[in-house]
Structure formats: structure tokens, C-alpha cells
XYZ file of C-alpha atoms in Angstrom:
464
model
C -82.166 46.653 -111.961
C -80.933 49.889 -110.357
C -81.608 50.190 -106.651
C -83.644 53.253 -105.624
C -83.353 55.076 -102.313
C -85.840 57.650 -101.004
C -84.989 60.370 -98.513
C -86.575 63.636 -97.295
C -85.689 66.797 -99.170
C -83.980 68.348 -96.167
C -81.192 65.758 -96.631
C -80.370 67.436 -99.949
C -80.282 70.812 -98.242
C -78.050 69.317 -95.562
C -75.524 68.148 -98.174
C -75.642 71.453 -100.077
C -75.010 73.310 -96.822
C -71.569 71.722 -96.470
C -70.801 71.494 -100.190
C -71.357 75.239 -100.589
C -68.642 75.860 -97.989
C -66.273 73.747 -100.114
C -65.123 71.721 -97.145
C -64.576 68.008 -96.683
C -67.245 66.322 -94.572
C -67.899 62.671 -93.821
C -70.952 61.284 -92.054
C -73.430 58.438 -91.662
C -76.533 57.531 -93.647
C -79.358 56.403 -91.345
C -82.410 54.598 -92.630
C -84.617 51.547 -92.958
C -84.457 48.748 -95.494
C -87.621 46.753 -96.223
C -88.675 44.537 -99.097
C -90.999 47.323 -100.253
C -88.568 50.255 -100.268
C -85.275 51.765 -99.102
C -85.877 54.795 -96.893
C -83.244 57.174 -95.546
C -84.326 59.198 -92.517
C -81.282 61.325 -91.703
C -77.683 62.218 -92.509
C -75.417 62.708 -89.499
C -72.017 64.327 -89.860
C -69.191 62.542 -88.042
C -67.594 64.953 -85.544
C -63.970 65.823 -86.094
C -61.533 63.722 -84.149
C -59.762 65.497 -81.319
C -56.095 64.937 -80.668
C -55.183 62.660 -77.769
C -53.396 65.552 -76.077
C -56.553 67.618 -75.683
C -59.268 65.014 -75.183
C -60.023 61.365 -74.641
C -60.606 59.076 -77.586
C -64.346 58.778 -76.901
C -65.023 62.525 -76.988
C -66.973 64.090 -79.824
C -66.764 67.773 -80.679
C -68.067 69.230 -83.934
C -66.491 72.674 -83.813
C -62.778 71.839 -83.723
C -60.172 71.731 -86.473
C -61.612 70.470 -89.755
C -60.421 67.212 -91.282
C -59.117 68.392 -94.653
C -58.934 65.209 -96.716
C -60.464 61.777 -96.890
C -57.102 60.065 -96.444
C -56.765 61.647 -92.981
C -59.954 60.037 -91.704
C -59.636 57.344 -89.017
C -61.741 54.267 -89.818
C -62.012 53.461 -86.096
C -63.319 56.969 -85.351
C -66.120 56.742 -87.916
C -66.976 53.217 -86.736
C -67.145 54.458 -83.132
C -69.526 57.188 -84.246
C -71.702 54.532 -85.918
C -71.822 52.483 -82.695
C -72.967 55.500 -80.660
C -75.599 56.461 -83.227
C -76.959 52.895 -83.448
C -77.883 53.095 -79.753
C -80.135 56.023 -80.617
C -81.938 54.258 -83.466
C -85.223 52.406 -82.915
C -85.470 48.792 -84.014
C -85.613 48.237 -87.760
C -83.282 51.163 -88.509
C -79.562 50.974 -89.167
C -76.479 52.803 -90.359
C -76.860 52.176 -94.090
C -73.599 53.698 -95.259
C -71.588 56.919 -95.391
C -71.814 60.239 -97.211
C -68.957 62.529 -98.245
C -68.661 66.063 -99.565
C -65.293 66.761 -101.197
C -63.730 68.240 -104.310
C -62.183 64.967 -105.552
C -64.184 62.190 -107.224
C -63.995 59.415 -104.645
C -65.155 56.787 -107.171
C -62.509 57.593 -109.787
C -59.455 58.304 -107.641
C -58.030 54.866 -106.605
C -56.651 55.877 -103.200
C -59.856 57.671 -102.220
C -62.055 54.781 -103.301
C -59.896 52.298 -101.426
C -60.214 54.467 -98.314
C -64.003 54.627 -98.636
C -64.253 50.840 -98.905
C -62.016 50.479 -95.873
C -64.212 52.805 -93.793
C -67.434 51.031 -94.768
C -66.003 47.587 -94.014
C -64.575 48.807 -90.705
C -68.037 49.984 -89.642
C -69.506 46.614 -90.615
C -66.944 44.688 -88.550
C -67.317 47.001 -85.554
C -71.080 46.438 -85.539
C -70.589 42.670 -85.350
C -68.747 42.895 -82.034
C -72.035 43.149 -80.092
C -74.666 40.822 -81.512
C -77.408 42.188 -79.248
C -76.967 45.737 -80.536
C -78.223 44.645 -83.982
C -75.825 47.034 -85.634
C -75.943 45.448 -89.073
C -79.085 45.112 -91.136
C -79.901 41.384 -91.299
C -81.557 41.686 -94.721
C -78.647 43.056 -96.731
C -74.861 43.235 -96.762
C -74.849 46.215 -99.117
C -73.920 49.692 -97.887
C -74.348 53.057 -99.605
C -71.588 55.467 -100.535
C -73.067 58.899 -101.278
C -70.849 61.679 -102.638
C -71.522 65.322 -103.461
C -68.852 67.280 -105.269
C -68.105 70.623 -103.645
C -67.177 72.092 -107.036
C -69.939 70.802 -109.354
C -72.597 69.952 -106.675
C -73.191 66.688 -108.561
C -74.589 63.881 -106.408
C -73.470 60.281 -106.978
C -74.433 57.187 -105.034
C -73.226 53.605 -105.281
C -73.559 50.497 -103.147
C -70.838 48.118 -102.035
C -71.036 44.634 -100.605
C -69.422 44.527 -97.158
C -67.807 41.541 -95.526
C -66.720 40.098 -98.890
C -63.134 39.605 -100.112
C -61.652 42.710 -101.746
C -61.259 41.018 -105.134
C -64.919 39.944 -105.267
C -66.357 43.278 -104.132
C -69.340 44.274 -106.257
C -70.060 47.964 -106.884
C -73.554 48.894 -108.065
C -75.107 52.221 -109.076
C -77.896 53.583 -106.893
C -80.614 56.079 -107.799
C -81.259 58.610 -105.048
C -84.613 60.391 -104.919
C -85.547 63.249 -102.602
C -89.173 63.504 -101.475
C -90.688 67.004 -101.303
C -93.276 65.809 -98.778
C -92.549 64.219 -95.435
C -92.514 60.423 -95.491
C -95.403 58.795 -93.633
C -94.435 56.358 -90.908
C -96.473 53.860 -88.946
C -95.682 54.025 -85.236
C -95.921 50.946 -83.029
C -95.723 51.274 -79.239
C -94.893 48.449 -76.866
C -94.251 48.225 -73.124
C -92.395 45.068 -72.221
C -92.080 44.181 -68.543
C -89.187 42.292 -66.986
C -89.500 40.660 -63.569
C -86.979 37.849 -63.309
C -84.531 36.539 -60.740
C -81.106 35.344 -61.887
C -78.630 33.383 -59.754
C -75.151 34.730 -59.104
C -72.487 32.038 -59.049
C -68.969 33.245 -58.322
C -66.286 31.007 -59.799
C -62.578 31.049 -59.016
C -61.997 33.720 -61.630
C -64.814 35.815 -60.130
C -67.659 37.466 -62.004
C -68.247 41.089 -62.940
C -71.372 43.160 -63.413
C -70.722 43.155 -67.170
C -70.568 39.357 -67.299
C -73.780 38.990 -65.332
C -75.581 41.519 -67.534
C -74.417 39.559 -70.572
C -76.104 36.464 -69.160
C -79.296 38.450 -68.586
C -79.152 39.683 -72.194
C -78.779 36.137 -73.497
C -81.757 34.971 -71.452
C -83.894 37.980 -72.448
C -83.021 37.515 -76.116
C -84.144 33.857 -76.087
C -87.381 34.776 -74.326
C -88.257 37.678 -76.631
C -87.375 35.755 -79.791
C -89.765 32.976 -78.736
C -92.588 35.420 -77.966
C -95.666 35.936 -80.128
C -96.634 39.480 -81.128
C -100.163 40.855 -81.156
C -100.982 44.126 -82.923
C -103.911 46.002 -81.393
C -104.822 42.836 -79.515
C -104.954 40.610 -82.596
C -102.645 37.986 -84.052
C -101.776 38.966 -87.632
C -100.493 36.997 -90.575
C -96.785 37.580 -91.211
C -97.330 38.401 -94.882
C -99.888 41.145 -94.206
C -98.919 44.778 -94.808
C -99.314 47.356 -92.036
C -101.216 49.702 -94.303
C -103.789 46.996 -95.049
C -104.378 46.307 -91.360
C -105.633 49.840 -90.894
C -107.810 49.762 -93.999
C -109.648 46.703 -92.687
C -110.641 48.593 -89.531
C -111.215 51.979 -91.147
C -114.889 53.042 -91.297
C -116.291 53.862 -94.713
C -116.028 57.550 -95.511
C -115.884 59.745 -98.573
C -113.211 62.024 -97.159
C -109.980 61.730 -99.114
C -107.954 63.006 -96.188
C -109.387 60.304 -93.944
C -108.517 57.668 -96.536
C -104.880 58.734 -96.636
C -104.427 59.267 -92.902
C -102.623 56.563 -90.932
C -103.378 55.818 -87.273
C -101.163 57.730 -84.863
C -99.904 54.498 -83.343
C -100.607 50.804 -82.981
C -100.272 48.964 -79.693
C -98.046 45.911 -79.621
C -98.085 43.140 -77.015
C -95.571 40.324 -76.704
C -96.658 37.025 -75.156
C -94.244 34.258 -74.237
C -95.591 30.710 -74.774
C -95.763 28.845 -71.466
C -93.570 25.964 -72.609
C -90.866 28.430 -73.654
C -90.899 30.168 -70.295
C -89.670 27.029 -68.509
C -86.029 25.895 -68.551
C -85.165 22.763 -70.487
C -83.447 21.231 -67.479
C -83.662 22.040 -63.798
C -80.343 22.304 -61.987
C -79.842 22.721 -58.262
C -76.939 25.065 -57.700
C -75.428 26.640 -54.625
C -75.619 30.368 -55.378
C -73.631 33.206 -53.891
C -76.461 35.659 -54.442
C -79.199 36.678 -56.843
C -80.164 39.543 -59.122
C -83.753 40.696 -59.259
C -84.077 42.215 -62.718
C -87.253 44.284 -62.792
C -88.654 47.119 -64.884
C -90.511 48.117 -68.050
C -88.865 48.872 -71.391
C -90.698 51.424 -73.510
C -90.447 50.676 -77.220
C -91.494 52.982 -80.078
C -90.792 51.620 -83.548
C -91.441 53.441 -86.833
C -92.088 51.379 -89.946
C -92.717 52.154 -93.596
C -96.516 51.618 -94.044
C -95.954 48.998 -96.751
C -93.709 46.933 -94.489
C -94.938 43.452 -93.641
C -95.978 42.146 -90.241
C -92.930 39.853 -90.159
C -90.618 42.851 -90.719
C -92.462 44.728 -87.982
C -92.145 41.839 -85.524
C -88.393 41.709 -86.127
C -88.087 45.484 -85.637
C -89.969 45.489 -82.300
C -87.921 42.621 -80.915
C -84.705 44.267 -82.128
C -85.694 47.493 -80.420
C -86.208 45.923 -76.994
C -82.945 43.970 -77.047
C -80.990 46.870 -78.569
C -82.295 49.140 -75.823
C -81.225 46.697 -73.097
C -77.790 46.209 -74.678
C -77.318 49.975 -74.933
C -78.255 50.605 -71.301
C -76.102 47.782 -69.967
C -73.088 49.002 -71.940
C -73.548 52.591 -70.767
C -74.143 51.495 -67.170
C -71.034 49.279 -67.057
C -68.897 52.016 -68.618
C -70.021 54.384 -65.864
C -69.273 51.996 -62.981
C -66.273 52.703 -60.799
C -66.263 49.233 -59.255
C -67.159 46.313 -61.522
C -67.336 43.868 -58.611
C -70.698 42.130 -58.591
C -70.719 41.277 -54.877
C -69.965 44.411 -52.832
C -69.539 44.447 -49.081
C -73.172 45.510 -48.714
C -75.653 42.634 -48.669
C -78.126 44.525 -50.872
C -76.984 46.536 -53.894
C -79.189 48.627 -56.188
C -78.233 49.339 -59.817
C -80.290 51.694 -61.988
C -79.350 51.779 -65.702
C -80.214 54.921 -67.710
C -83.805 55.451 -68.821
C -85.004 56.091 -72.346
C -86.155 59.440 -73.743
C -87.333 60.310 -77.258
C -85.882 63.017 -79.497
C -87.523 64.217 -82.754
C -85.759 63.710 -86.087
C -87.898 64.814 -88.991
C -91.267 63.048 -88.924
C -90.247 60.373 -86.392
C -88.391 59.903 -83.120
C -85.004 58.505 -82.223
C -83.936 57.997 -78.621
C -81.303 58.837 -76.047
C -80.622 57.684 -72.494
C -80.413 59.718 -69.301
C -78.755 58.539 -66.097
C -80.508 59.154 -62.757
C -80.344 62.836 -61.923
C -79.590 63.967 -65.483
C -81.771 66.664 -67.041
C -83.147 66.708 -70.623
C -80.411 69.199 -71.480
C -77.958 66.282 -71.458
C -79.815 64.759 -74.396
C -79.383 67.984 -76.376
C -75.614 67.555 -76.254
C -75.793 63.972 -77.566
C -78.169 64.934 -80.352
C -75.957 67.817 -81.425
C -72.698 65.885 -81.319
C -73.859 62.540 -82.701
C -76.741 63.502 -85.016
C -75.665 67.069 -85.909
C -79.118 68.363 -84.976
C -80.201 71.350 -82.919
C -83.330 70.842 -80.838
C -84.708 72.507 -77.732
C -85.148 71.009 -74.291
C -88.919 71.127 -74.769
C -88.578 68.770 -77.757
C -87.243 65.931 -75.592
C -90.004 63.537 -74.470
C -89.022 62.333 -71.003
C -92.157 60.591 -69.762
C -92.012 57.398 -71.849
C -90.244 55.745 -68.905
C -90.456 56.802 -65.287
C -87.495 56.786 -62.885
C -87.088 53.629 -60.809
C -89.057 53.317 -57.568
C -86.465 52.724 -54.837
C -88.909 52.321 -51.938
C -88.730 48.530 -52.067
C -84.935 48.691 -52.171
C -84.870 51.049 -49.180
C -86.998 48.583 -47.216
C -84.644 45.725 -48.093
C -81.676 47.828 -47.083
C -83.221 48.503 -43.661
C -84.120 44.847 -43.160
C -80.568 43.770 -43.962
C -79.307 45.500 -40.792
C -81.558 43.296 -38.592
C -80.709 40.085 -40.430
C -78.624 38.729 -37.527
C -81.767 38.617 -35.283
C -83.237 35.815 -37.367
C -82.537 32.198 -36.439
C -80.091 30.347 -38.644
C -81.226 27.050 -40.255
C -79.152 25.083 -37.682
C -80.704 27.004 -34.763
C -84.188 26.430 -36.178
C -83.670 22.670 -36.476
C -82.322 22.472 -32.897
C -85.350 24.383 -31.656
C -87.737 21.994 -33.386
C -85.812 19.003 -32.025
C -86.027 20.242 -28.428
C -89.721 21.007 -28.804
C -90.325 17.468 -30.030
C -88.670 15.920 -26.918
C -90.745 18.069 -24.542
C -93.947 17.087 -26.275
C -93.088 13.371 -26.079
C -92.377 13.615 -22.333
C -95.694 15.376 -21.784
C -97.611 12.616 -23.585
C -95.816 9.924 -21.549
C -96.676 11.561 -18.195
C -100.320 12.008 -19.151
C -100.632 8.337 -20.190
C -99.090 7.174 -16.901
C -101.513 9.325 -14.907
C -104.498 7.972 -16.842
C -103.304 4.376 -16.414
C -102.897 4.666 -12.643
C -106.024 6.801 -12.361
C -108.169 3.826 -13.376
C -106.588 1.678 -10.636
C -107.045 4.326 -7.961
C -110.724 4.742 -8.888
C -111.357 0.982 -8.526
C -109.690 0.823 -5.078
C -111.665 3.776 -3.808
C -114.932 2.324 -5.079
C -114.316 -0.950 -3.096
C -113.477 0.924 0.096
C -116.561 3.063 -0.132
C -118.796 0.031 -0.770
C -117.637 -1.601 2.508
């Protein structure tokens, strides 16, 4: 059975735009794979690689010298582009393959086809380096290879199995359909709050911010995976379809438009079972410090309406962990000093916050560091997604900047820390107080004892 992929019609116009210029272009296919259907949401051209003499390896610029042939493409460069783009994707969406516009037939020319397979497999391996980024779709190991000829404008798509030995690689034809109307998506919004304290234990080799964040990610992943998801306040069966959930609640009406309309969004809540929130074993450790990890992650996931509840649950959980992994990576890359225990007794770290950017009928995301304006997101969207949007299109209020008032208070209190009694001083104070109290009781008892004798003697003298 031939696999069918659906994408918006503007993707065809996007391909024709570059094919008409008769230039070589390579880029990423972004989409969502569910049991019901394969949906592509966007095609993002990979920026041309700059020479090491003029820029750093991580820089992306789309208006430099064109890459002329497929054989000149760096697999690592395309894979790096895929890693950056994956950070911008909501949960449940992945890099599904690559597209190419060129004059040669990449499926017939042996060297070109070998190069394409190498690029796709390189992306797959690069995505496996960070398990919490969820770079690879867990449901399928197949990736798309879409080609449009610049001379004939013929479109051809095939799928390849990644991660398999070269000799056993299976190539399958794929039917690509463009939808004249915008694809409907079901939006699910979730706000997940973190408020945990993690111990900091410095070993002989030391510990860095990156290592500690990795431990937080591991803990958060276990907690979120064990959580139970409620949609609009109700526990749903995993086999139910999102579209059916709305129909059950929809009031009876004769309006055809009302029957076809999906709810703007569904609210998702994650609850952690009490037994899963406790550690398996309790260990008493001497810590060198602690990290108070606090904040709210805003999650907006877009699912195909015929997706199941189980697929939706996986997408929401992926989104929260992917967002944390993205922020931690960006934050650690921006640090000048990776030392976890600075000279200051209180240290405040604020990872970038999430903003939403429109792509077609749904939203992807970007991250802004403290002090950055929405204009910074425009640069990322242009370079990584090959899209032009305005500053007004960026939704910046899904997450608010961190409140540093509590940190400021802790910072002030740290300066007066030496005024407090140490544990040894406190125990000495209590010991001295105990001796004084015992002496007081002894004196009072002696006075009472002799008081009785004095009273008797006086009573005899007075009687005489």
C-alpha cells in the first residue's frame, strides 16, 4: 500500500518558487505522523553554510553564496539545522525528512542518491544525541525524500528507513497530496508548574550547571511520564479520537458550519499520582547546596482532529520535556562560567521564556532571553524556518518574565547571615540555660524546706 502525505498548498508554491529560479535548494520537511494520517505543516530551507573564515560554525545566513550541487552539502550542517528547528516545534511534530530542488534526478543518479541517504541518516543520528529533545518520531523510522526537478517541475517523493544497515535499506514510493484548504488542527493548552528543590553534591571532579540541569531533566521526565492527563477536566479513554470528544459535548444544532467547527482549544491538566511523587528510597546526604527549580511551562500542542487521546498525551508530555531541554541547552550555551557554586551564596539563573510564532494555521515557538525583544524571534524564524513575519505576529504573553523579588530578598538576607547563631553556639546557649534553671530550682527547694522549720520555731516562741 502506497503511503500518502498531505500538506498545505502553499508548500507547492514554496517549492515552485525555488524550482523556477533553477537553483539547488535543500531543506527540511516538518510535520506530524499519526495512525490516522501523515500531515506536513511546513518546508524550511536550510541556510547556506558560511565559510569558517567569515563566521562561526553555528551561524545561519540565507543570503550568502548559493550551494551549487548536492555533493557539496555538509551532512553535519543540515543535521544542525534540524536540531535548531526541532526546538521550535511543539510536541508531536518532528523533522520528517528533507526536500531538494535540483536539475539532476537524485533517485536515479547513484552518487546523488547515496548523498541523500547519508544526509537523512546523519539527521537521525544527530537527533538521538539528546533523548529529552524527542528529535526522532517514536512511531516510525521512515523519512521522506521529496524532490522537484528544476527543469521539468516534476515532483517525486519516496521514503527511506533510517538507522538500518545500508544493504537492507528499503525505499518506498510516497504519494504527496496538496490541500487547497487549510488543514484543521485541534489545539490543546497546558500550564505545568514546577516547584522542586534539588540537592547539589559536589564530588572530587566537581559539578557543572549543565550536569545539574541534566539531573533535573531526568527527574522531571520521570514525573511527567508517570502523570495522568485530564482533557477539559475529564479523564478520557486512550482509544478515543479528539474529534469525537467535541461531538459528545456539542449541543444539537442544524447549522452545518457549527457541525464542522472545532473548539478553539482544549485545556489539559497533568496530575502526578501521590505514590509516584515520593522517592523509592530515602537517603540522607550531606549537600553542598540546593537548587530551587520553580516556574510554569506553557504548552500549546496542535493535533490532527482524528488523532487518538493516547497520541495526544504523548505529544503534550513531549512538548513539556522538549521545552525544558531546549531552554537548558540554550541557557548553558550562553553561560560564561559553568561553575555551579559561585562565590556568592545565592545565585539566580533565568532560562529563556517561550513565545509563539505563526506558521500557517498553527503556531511554532521560539525562546527569548531576559531583556530580548520580539524582534529577536523574527531573526530566528527567518533564518531557521525561511519565513517572514512581523513583530506584531509574535505572541509574547504565554509566559511572563520571572519574578525576582523573592531572589532579591534572599540576596539581602545573605549579607546578614553571620548575625545568626551557629548550631554549636545554639547548643551551648541551651546548655547554659539548663544549668541556670537547675540552680534556681535547687535554691527555691532549700528555702521552702527551711521555711517550714523557721515557721515552727516562731510559732513555739509566740505561744510562750
